[in-house]
Coordinates of C-alpha atoms and ligand atoms in Angstrom, one line a residue:
P1 CA -33.2 -6.1 173.8
E2 CA -33.4 -5.8 170.0
L3 CA -33.9 -2.2 168.9
Q4 CA -36.3 -1.6 166.1
Q5 CA -34.1 -0.6 163.1
V6 CA -36.1 2.4 161.9
R7 CA -35.8 6.2 162.1
R8 CA -38.7 7.7 164.1
I9 CA -39.0 11.2 165.4
V10 CA -41.7 11.7 168.1
T11 CA -40.7 15.1 169.6
E12 CA -38.8 18.2 168.6
I13 CA -35.1 17.5 168.5
P14 CA -33.9 17.9 171.3
G15 CA -37.0 16.8 173.1
P16 CA -38.1 17.9 176.6
R17 CA -36.2 15.2 178.5
S18 CA -33.0 16.0 176.6
L19 CA -33.6 19.7 177.4
D20 CA -34.0 18.9 181.1
L21 CA -30.7 17.1 181.0
A22 CA -29.1 19.9 179.1
N23 CA -30.1 22.2 182.0
R24 CA -28.6 19.9 184.6
R25 CA -25.5 19.6 182.6
K26 CA -25.1 23.4 182.4
A27 CA -25.1 23.6 186.1
A28 CA -22.7 20.6 186.7
L29 CA -20.3 20.5 183.8
P30 CA -17.8 23.1 182.5
A31 CA -18.5 25.0 179.3
G32 CA -15.4 23.7 177.5
L33 CA -17.1 20.3 177.1
T34 CA -19.5 20.3 174.2
S35 CA -21.6 17.8 172.2
T36 CA -22.3 17.7 168.5
A37 CA -26.0 16.9 169.0
E38 CA -27.5 17.4 172.4
V39 CA -29.8 14.4 172.3
Y40 CA -29.3 12.3 175.4
V41 CA -29.0 8.6 174.8
A42 CA -31.2 5.9 176.3
A43 CA -30.1 2.9 174.1
A44 CA -28.2 2.1 170.9
G45 CA -27.6 -0.8 168.6
G46 CA -27.5 -1.9 165.0
G47 CA -27.6 1.4 163.2
I48 CA -29.9 3.2 165.6
V49 CA -29.5 5.5 168.7
V50 CA -32.6 5.9 170.8
D51 CA -32.8 9.1 172.9
V52 CA -34.5 9.7 176.3
D53 CA -37.6 11.2 174.6
G54 CA -38.1 8.0 172.5
N55 CA -36.7 9.3 169.2
S56 CA -34.9 6.8 167.1
L57 CA -32.0 8.3 165.2
I58 CA -29.8 6.8 162.5
D59 CA -26.2 6.6 163.6
L60 CA -23.7 7.8 161.0
G61 CA -21.0 8.5 163.6
S62 CA -20.4 5.4 165.7
G63 CA -19.4 7.6 168.7
I64 CA -16.7 9.0 166.5
A65 CA -15.6 5.8 164.8
V66 CA -15.7 3.6 167.9
T67 CA -18.7 1.3 167.7
T68 CA -17.6 -0.2 164.4
V69 CA -19.1 -3.6 165.3
G70 CA -22.3 -1.9 166.6
N71 CA -23.3 -0.7 170.0
S72 CA -23.6 -3.5 172.6
A73 CA -22.5 -6.1 170.0
P74 CA -23.3 -9.5 171.4
A75 CA -19.7 -10.9 171.6
V76 CA -18.5 -7.7 173.2
V77 CA -21.2 -7.7 175.8
S78 CA -20.9 -11.3 176.7
R79 CA -17.1 -11.4 176.9
A80 CA -16.8 -8.1 178.8
S81 CA -19.7 -9.1 181.2
A82 CA -18.1 -12.4 182.0
Q83 CA -14.8 -10.7 182.6
L84 CA -16.4 -8.2 184.9
A85 CA -17.9 -11.0 187.0
Q86 CA -14.5 -12.7 187.2
Y87 CA -12.3 -9.7 188.2
T88 CA -12.5 -6.1 187.3
H89 CA -8.9 -5.0 187.7
T90 CA -5.6 -6.2 189.2
C91 CA -3.3 -3.8 187.3
F92 CA -1.1 -5.5 184.7
L93 CA 1.9 -3.8 186.3
A94 CA 1.1 -5.5 189.6
T95 CA -0.4 -9.0 188.7
P96 CA -0.9 -9.8 185.0
Y97 CA -3.7 -11.7 183.3
E98 CA -4.2 -13.6 180.0
P99 CA -6.7 -11.4 178.1
Y100 CA -4.0 -8.7 177.7
I101 CA -1.7 -11.3 176.0
A102 CA -4.5 -12.6 173.8
V103 CA -5.2 -9.1 172.5
A104 CA -1.5 -8.5 171.8
E105 CA -1.3 -11.8 169.9
V106 CA -4.2 -10.9 167.7
L107 CA -2.8 -7.4 166.9
N108 CA 0.6 -8.8 166.2
R109 CA -1.0 -11.2 163.7
I110 CA -3.4 -8.8 161.9
T111 CA -1.2 -5.7 161.6
P112 CA 0.7 -5.2 158.3
G113 CA 4.1 -6.9 157.9
D114 CA 5.3 -10.4 158.9
H115 CA 8.3 -9.2 161.0
E116 CA 8.6 -10.0 164.7
K117 CA 6.1 -7.7 166.6
R118 CA 5.2 -6.7 170.1
T119 CA 2.1 -4.9 171.4
A120 CA 1.6 -2.7 174.5
L121 CA -1.8 -1.6 175.6
F122 CA -3.0 1.8 176.8
N123 CA -6.4 3.5 177.5
T124 CA -6.8 6.2 174.8
G125 CA -5.6 7.1 171.4
A126 CA -3.7 10.1 172.7
E127 CA -2.0 8.0 175.3
A128 CA -1.0 5.4 172.8
V129 CA 0.4 8.1 170.4
E130 CA 2.5 9.5 173.3
N131 CA 3.9 6.1 174.0
A132 CA 4.7 5.5 170.3
V133 CA 6.8 8.7 170.5
K134 CA 8.5 7.3 173.7
Y135 CA 9.3 4.0 172.0
A136 CA 10.7 5.8 168.9
R137 CA 12.9 8.1 171.0
A138 CA 14.1 5.2 173.2
A139 CA 15.0 3.2 170.1
T140 CA 16.7 6.0 168.2
G141 CA 18.1 8.2 170.9
R142 CA 16.8 11.1 168.8
P143 CA 14.5 13.9 169.9
A144 CA 12.4 15.2 166.9
V145 CA 9.0 14.2 165.8
V146 CA 7.6 15.1 162.3
V147 CA 3.9 15.4 161.7
F148 CA 1.7 16.8 159.0
E149 CA -0.7 19.7 158.3
H150 CA -4.4 18.8 159.1
A151 CA -3.2 16.1 161.6
F152 CA -5.1 15.1 164.7
H153 CA -3.4 12.9 167.3
G154 CA -5.1 13.7 170.6
R155 CA -5.6 16.3 173.4
T156 CA -2.8 15.6 175.8
L157 CA 0.2 17.8 175.9
M158 CA 2.1 15.8 173.2
G159 CA -1.2 14.9 171.5
M160 CA -2.3 18.5 171.0
T161 CA 1.2 19.5 170.0
L162 CA 1.2 16.9 167.2
T163 CA -2.3 18.1 166.2
A164 CA -2.4 20.8 163.5
K165 CA -5.6 22.7 164.3
N166 CA -5.6 25.6 166.7
Q167 CA -9.3 26.0 167.4
P168 CA -10.6 24.2 169.4
Y169 CA -7.7 21.9 170.3
K170 CA -4.7 24.2 171.1
H171 CA -6.0 27.7 171.6
G172 CA -4.8 29.0 175.0
F173 CA -3.3 25.7 176.1
G174 CA 0.4 26.3 175.2
P175 CA 3.3 26.2 175.6
F176 CA 3.5 23.0 173.6
A177 CA 6.0 20.2 173.7
P178 CA 9.3 20.9 172.0
E179 CA 10.9 19.2 169.0
V180 CA 7.7 18.8 166.9
Y181 CA 7.9 19.8 163.2
R182 CA 5.2 19.9 160.6
A183 CA 5.3 19.1 156.9
P184 CA 2.6 19.8 154.3
M185 CA 0.1 16.9 153.7
A186 CA -0.2 15.6 150.2
Y187 CA -3.8 16.7 150.0
P188 CA -4.7 16.3 146.3
Y189 CA -8.0 18.3 146.2
Q190 CA -6.4 21.4 147.8
W191 CA -2.9 21.1 146.4
P192 CA -2.0 24.6 145.0
S193 CA -0.5 23.3 141.7
G194 CA -3.1 20.6 141.2
P195 CA -3.6 17.0 142.2
D196 CA -1.1 15.6 139.6
N197 CA 1.8 17.4 141.2
C198 CA 0.7 16.7 144.7
A199 CA 2.6 13.5 145.7
D200 CA 6.0 14.7 144.2
E201 CA 5.9 18.2 145.6
A202 CA 4.6 17.2 149.0
F203 CA 7.3 14.5 149.3
R204 CA 10.0 17.0 148.2
Q205 CA 8.9 19.5 150.9
F206 CA 8.8 16.7 153.5
A207 CA 12.3 15.5 152.6
Q208 CA 13.6 19.0 152.6
L209 CA 12.2 19.7 156.1
V210 CA 13.8 16.5 157.5
D211 CA 17.2 16.7 155.7
A212 CA 17.8 20.4 155.4
Q213 CA 16.0 21.9 158.4
I214 CA 15.9 19.4 161.2
G215 CA 18.6 17.0 160.2
A216 CA 17.6 13.4 159.7
D217 CA 19.9 12.2 162.5
A218 CA 17.8 14.2 164.9
V219 CA 14.5 12.7 163.9
A220 CA 13.1 9.9 166.0
C221 CA 9.8 9.4 164.1
V222 CA 7.3 10.5 161.6
V223 CA 3.7 10.2 162.8
V224 CA 1.0 10.2 160.2
E225 CA -2.7 9.1 159.8
P226 CA -2.9 6.9 156.6
I227 CA -6.2 8.7 156.0
Q228 CA -6.5 11.9 158.1
G229 CA -9.6 11.7 160.3
E230 CA -10.5 14.9 162.0
G231 CA -8.6 16.7 159.2
G232 CA -11.5 15.8 156.8
F233 CA -10.8 12.2 155.6
I234 CA -7.9 13.4 153.5
V235 CA -6.6 10.5 151.5
P236 CA -2.9 11.2 150.8
A237 CA -2.0 11.4 147.1
D238 CA -1.0 8.0 145.5
G239 CA 2.6 7.1 146.2
F240 CA 3.2 9.7 148.9
L241 CA 3.1 7.5 152.0
A242 CA 5.2 4.8 150.3
R243 CA 7.9 7.3 149.5
V244 CA 7.8 8.7 153.1
V245 CA 8.2 5.1 154.4
D246 CA 11.2 4.4 152.2
F247 CA 12.8 7.7 153.1
C248 CA 12.3 6.9 156.8
R249 CA 13.8 3.4 156.5
D250 CA 16.8 4.8 154.7
R251 CA 17.5 7.2 157.5
G252 CA 16.7 5.1 160.6
I253 CA 13.6 7.2 161.3
V254 CA 10.7 5.2 162.9
F255 CA 7.5 5.4 160.8
V256 CA 4.4 5.5 163.0
A257 CA 0.9 5.1 161.5
D258 CA -1.8 6.5 163.7
E259 CA -4.7 4.2 162.8
V260 CA -6.8 5.3 165.8
Q261 CA -9.6 6.4 163.5
T262 CA -8.9 4.2 160.4
G263 CA -8.0 0.9 162.0
I264 CA -10.0 -2.2 163.0
A265 CA -12.0 -2.9 159.8
R266 CA -13.3 0.7 159.4
T267 CA -12.0 1.3 155.9
G268 CA -12.8 -2.1 154.4
A269 CA -9.5 -3.6 155.5
W270 CA -8.1 -4.4 159.0
F271 CA -5.9 -1.3 158.6
A272 CA -6.0 1.6 156.1
C273 CA -2.2 1.1 155.5
E274 CA -3.2 -2.0 153.5
H275 CA -4.8 0.2 150.8
T276 CA -1.3 1.5 149.9
G277 CA 0.7 -1.6 150.9
I278 CA 2.9 0.3 153.3
V279 CA 4.3 -1.5 156.4
P280 CA 4.7 0.9 159.4
D281 CA 7.3 0.3 162.1
L282 CA 4.8 1.2 164.7
I283 CA 1.0 1.2 164.4
V284 CA -1.3 2.9 166.9
T285 CA -4.9 1.7 167.4
A286 CA -7.8 2.7 169.8
K287 CA -11.4 3.7 169.1
G288 CA -12.8 0.6 167.3
L289 CA -10.5 -1.7 169.1
A290 CA -12.8 -2.5 172.1
G291 CA -16.2 -1.6 170.9
G292 CA -16.5 1.5 173.2
L293 CA -14.5 0.3 176.2
P294 CA -11.4 2.3 176.6
L295 CA -8.5 0.5 175.1
A296 CA -5.6 1.5 172.8
A297 CA -2.4 -0.1 171.6
V298 CA 1.0 0.4 170.1
T299 CA 2.0 -2.6 167.9
G300 CA 5.3 -2.7 166.1
R301 CA 8.8 -4.0 165.4
A302 CA 10.1 -6.0 168.4
D303 CA 13.5 -4.3 168.4
I304 CA 11.9 -0.8 168.7
M305 CA 9.3 -1.9 171.3
D306 CA 12.0 -3.7 173.3
A307 CA 14.1 -0.5 173.4
A308 CA 12.2 1.0 176.3
H309 CA 13.7 -0.1 179.6
P310 CA 11.8 -2.4 182.0
G311 CA 9.3 -0.3 184.0
G312 CA 9.5 2.6 181.6
I313 CA 6.0 1.9 180.0
G314 CA 2.6 1.3 181.6
G315 CA -0.3 2.8 183.5
T316 CA -2.7 1.9 186.2
Y317 CA -5.6 1.0 183.9
A318 CA -3.7 0.4 180.7
G319 CA -5.0 -2.9 179.2
N320 CA -7.9 -3.2 181.6
P321 CA -9.2 -6.8 181.6
A322 CA -12.8 -5.9 180.7
A323 CA -11.6 -3.8 177.8
C324 CA -9.3 -6.6 176.7
A325 CA -12.3 -9.0 176.8
A326 CA -14.3 -6.5 174.8
A327 CA -11.5 -6.3 172.2
L328 CA -11.6 -10.1 171.8
G329 CA -15.3 -9.8 171.2
V330 CA -14.7 -7.1 168.6
F331 CA -12.3 -9.4 166.7
E332 CA -14.8 -12.2 166.9
E333 CA -17.6 -10.0 165.6
I334 CA -15.5 -8.8 162.7
E335 CA -14.3 -12.3 161.7
T336 CA -17.6 -14.1 162.1
G337 CA -19.7 -11.3 160.8
G338 CA -17.7 -10.7 157.6
L339 CA -17.5 -7.0 158.6
I340 CA -14.5 -6.1 156.5
D341 CA -16.5 -7.0 153.4
R342 CA -19.5 -5.2 154.9
A343 CA -17.4 -2.0 155.3
R344 CA -16.6 -2.1 151.6
A345 CA -20.2 -2.6 150.6
I346 CA -21.2 0.3 152.9
G347 CA -18.6 2.5 151.2
D348 CA -20.0 1.6 147.8
L349 CA -23.5 2.4 148.8
I350 CA -22.6 5.7 150.4
T351 CA -20.5 6.8 147.5
R352 CA -23.3 5.9 145.1
E353 CA -25.8 8.0 147.1
L354 CA -23.3 10.9 147.4
R355 CA -22.5 10.9 143.6
D356 CA -26.2 11.1 142.9
I357 CA -26.6 14.0 145.3
A358 CA -23.5 15.7 143.9
A359 CA -25.1 15.7 140.4
S360 CA -27.7 18.2 141.6
T361 CA -25.7 20.6 143.7
D362 CA -22.6 22.8 143.1
V363 CA -21.3 22.8 146.6
I364 CA -19.8 19.3 146.8
G365 CA -16.2 19.7 145.9
E366 CA -15.0 16.2 146.5
I367 CA -16.3 12.8 147.8
R368 CA -13.5 10.8 149.3
G369 CA -12.5 8.0 151.7
H370 CA -12.4 4.2 151.9
G371 CA -15.0 1.7 153.1
A372 CA -17.2 3.0 155.9
M373 CA -15.1 6.2 156.2
I374 CA -16.4 8.5 153.6
A375 CA -16.7 12.3 153.6
I376 CA -17.7 15.2 151.4
E377 CA -15.8 18.5 151.3
L378 CA -18.2 21.4 150.7
V379 CA -17.0 24.5 148.8
M380 CA -18.4 27.8 147.6
P381 CA -19.9 27.2 144.1
G382 CA -17.3 27.2 141.3
T383 CA -14.3 27.4 143.7
R384 CA -12.3 25.3 146.2
E385 CA -13.0 27.8 149.0
P386 CA -14.3 26.2 152.2
N387 CA -18.1 26.3 152.7
R388 CA -18.5 25.9 156.4
D389 CA -22.0 27.4 156.6
A390 CA -23.3 24.7 154.2
V391 CA -21.8 22.0 156.5
A392 CA -23.3 23.5 159.6
A393 CA -26.8 23.8 157.9
L394 CA -26.7 20.3 156.6
A395 CA -25.6 18.9 160.0
R396 CA -28.4 20.8 161.7
H397 CA -30.9 19.5 159.1
C398 CA -29.8 15.9 159.6
H399 CA -30.0 16.1 163.4
Q400 CA -33.4 17.7 163.4
N401 CA -34.6 14.9 161.1
G402 CA -33.1 12.0 163.0
V403 CA -29.7 11.4 161.3
L404 CA -26.6 11.7 163.4
V405 CA -23.7 13.1 161.4
L406 CA -20.3 14.5 162.3
T407 CA -18.3 17.4 160.8
A408 CA -14.6 17.6 160.2
G409 CA -11.8 19.5 158.5
T410 CA -9.4 22.3 159.4
F411 CA -11.9 24.7 158.0
G412 CA -15.0 22.9 159.3
N413 CA -16.3 22.3 155.8
V414 CA -16.3 18.5 155.7
L415 CA -19.3 16.3 156.5
R416 CA -18.1 12.8 157.4
F417 CA -19.9 9.4 157.5
L418 CA -18.8 6.7 159.9
P419 CA -21.7 4.3 160.3
P420 CA -21.5 1.2 162.4
L421 CA -20.9 -1.8 160.1
T422 CA -24.1 -3.4 161.6
I423 CA -26.3 -0.7 160.0
S424 CA -28.8 -2.0 157.4
D425 CA -28.9 -0.8 153.7
E426 CA -32.4 0.5 154.4
L427 CA -31.3 2.8 157.2
L428 CA -28.4 4.0 155.1
T429 CA -30.6 4.8 152.1
D430 CA -33.1 6.5 154.4
A431 CA -30.3 8.6 156.0
F432 CA -29.1 9.8 152.6
S433 CA -32.6 10.7 151.5
V434 CA -32.6 13.0 154.6
L435 CA -29.3 14.5 153.5
R436 CA -30.5 14.9 150.0
A437 CA -33.5 16.9 151.3
G438 CA -31.0 19.0 153.3
F439 CA -29.1 20.0 150.1
A440 CA -32.4 21.1 148.6
T441 CA -32.8 23.6 151.5
L442 CA -29.4 25.2 151.0
Ligands
LIG501 N1 -5.5 9.9 166.7 C1 -6.5 10.0 165.8 C2 -6.2 9.8 164.3 C3 -7.8 10.3 166.2 O1 -8.8 10.4 165.3 C4 -8.0 10.5 167.6 C5 -9.4 10.7 168.1 N2 -10.3 11.4 167.3 C6 -6.9 10.4 168.5 C7 -5.7 10.1 168.0 C8 -7.1 10.6 169.9 O2 -7.8 9.5 170.5 P1 -8.4 9.6 172.0 O3 -9.6 10.6 171.8 O4 -8.9 8.2 172.3 O5 -7.4 10.1 172.8

């Protein structure tokens, strides 16, 4: 059924049915599981989420960067449904099937670099990141992993160890995995000596950590998001990532790009690495890969991927056939729908709207991102001090008025926009008029 593509609020947010569900939830679910906006979903598609009270909300979150091709996109639904009717699961480790291979072939083709590649499939971003580390260690025989400040790589033991932020991801959950080291991120807006020095100084500190503190011959891999997602859509300073890649290649360190949030057309390219021209050794994808069905992948150099011994890699559900069929539907939607260009156009529209809003407020410190992955960092007027309260107030205002937004940032002071690429210009314009009104209330 086609959902009417219009914002419409017919109850308080959350409405009575959502409140009923919230009460059931309180009795049945643990407190550590939370939701950004407690409106319970009845349907979603295009750029709209309809809740159980009949409210239609504009979707600027895509289920945290997952439904890039839209919720229930036609090619995803038809291919996954057909697959479900055929067989739901056999376990690729027991008896394999073709859709898994087809997904691997596409990822090997569309990821950066024309070297020989292999792809292994997993269920979640965190699981794929863990396996990228396993491949890197197997290929190098080295233990250490280097990550960056503001990084997010998942919630499993290795995932949360690689993640930078204590609250809410790590607090009380240690001890963490050993041999993980953290370098400063080349974060231009917050770099102490200013954005012009950022790439050089951040690279020097990274190089010193590896060469002088850990020892390069102990480092298996560097794992980095080409644009940091949960960290606040931090775009590394120009030239930083390319220098890290060269440095790694020089020392036999595997360079792993975590494109879980940035990958699969989100930023106006298949992969965010394309914006800087870097070619990672391993690239991790998830989220947008299968339109909402759980699927993740590690794609990379054949010699590294082949270094793990037979039987050493896998999982009961990893590469589930319905999820693989959905991924093939995602690729089809992106290619036939011109969605990479659409991501760029969405980025232009959002940036225009935000610049316009920024002209009349003194709390927007920076607008940044690529394509349909744009954020604003909010600061105290006249400073670069984080303004978390403004973000919380704006998010509340947006939710109450039917616009679903997400927050981000180590200090909670970033508002991020990740609309599905199927959203209309009209809905986007309407959503930013709501945001503009929110700024007027600050
Ligand atoms: N890496 C990055 C860059 C992510 O943004 C996320 C999820 N926000 C993950 C890894 C973890 O993915 P998942 O939640 O599927 O485990």
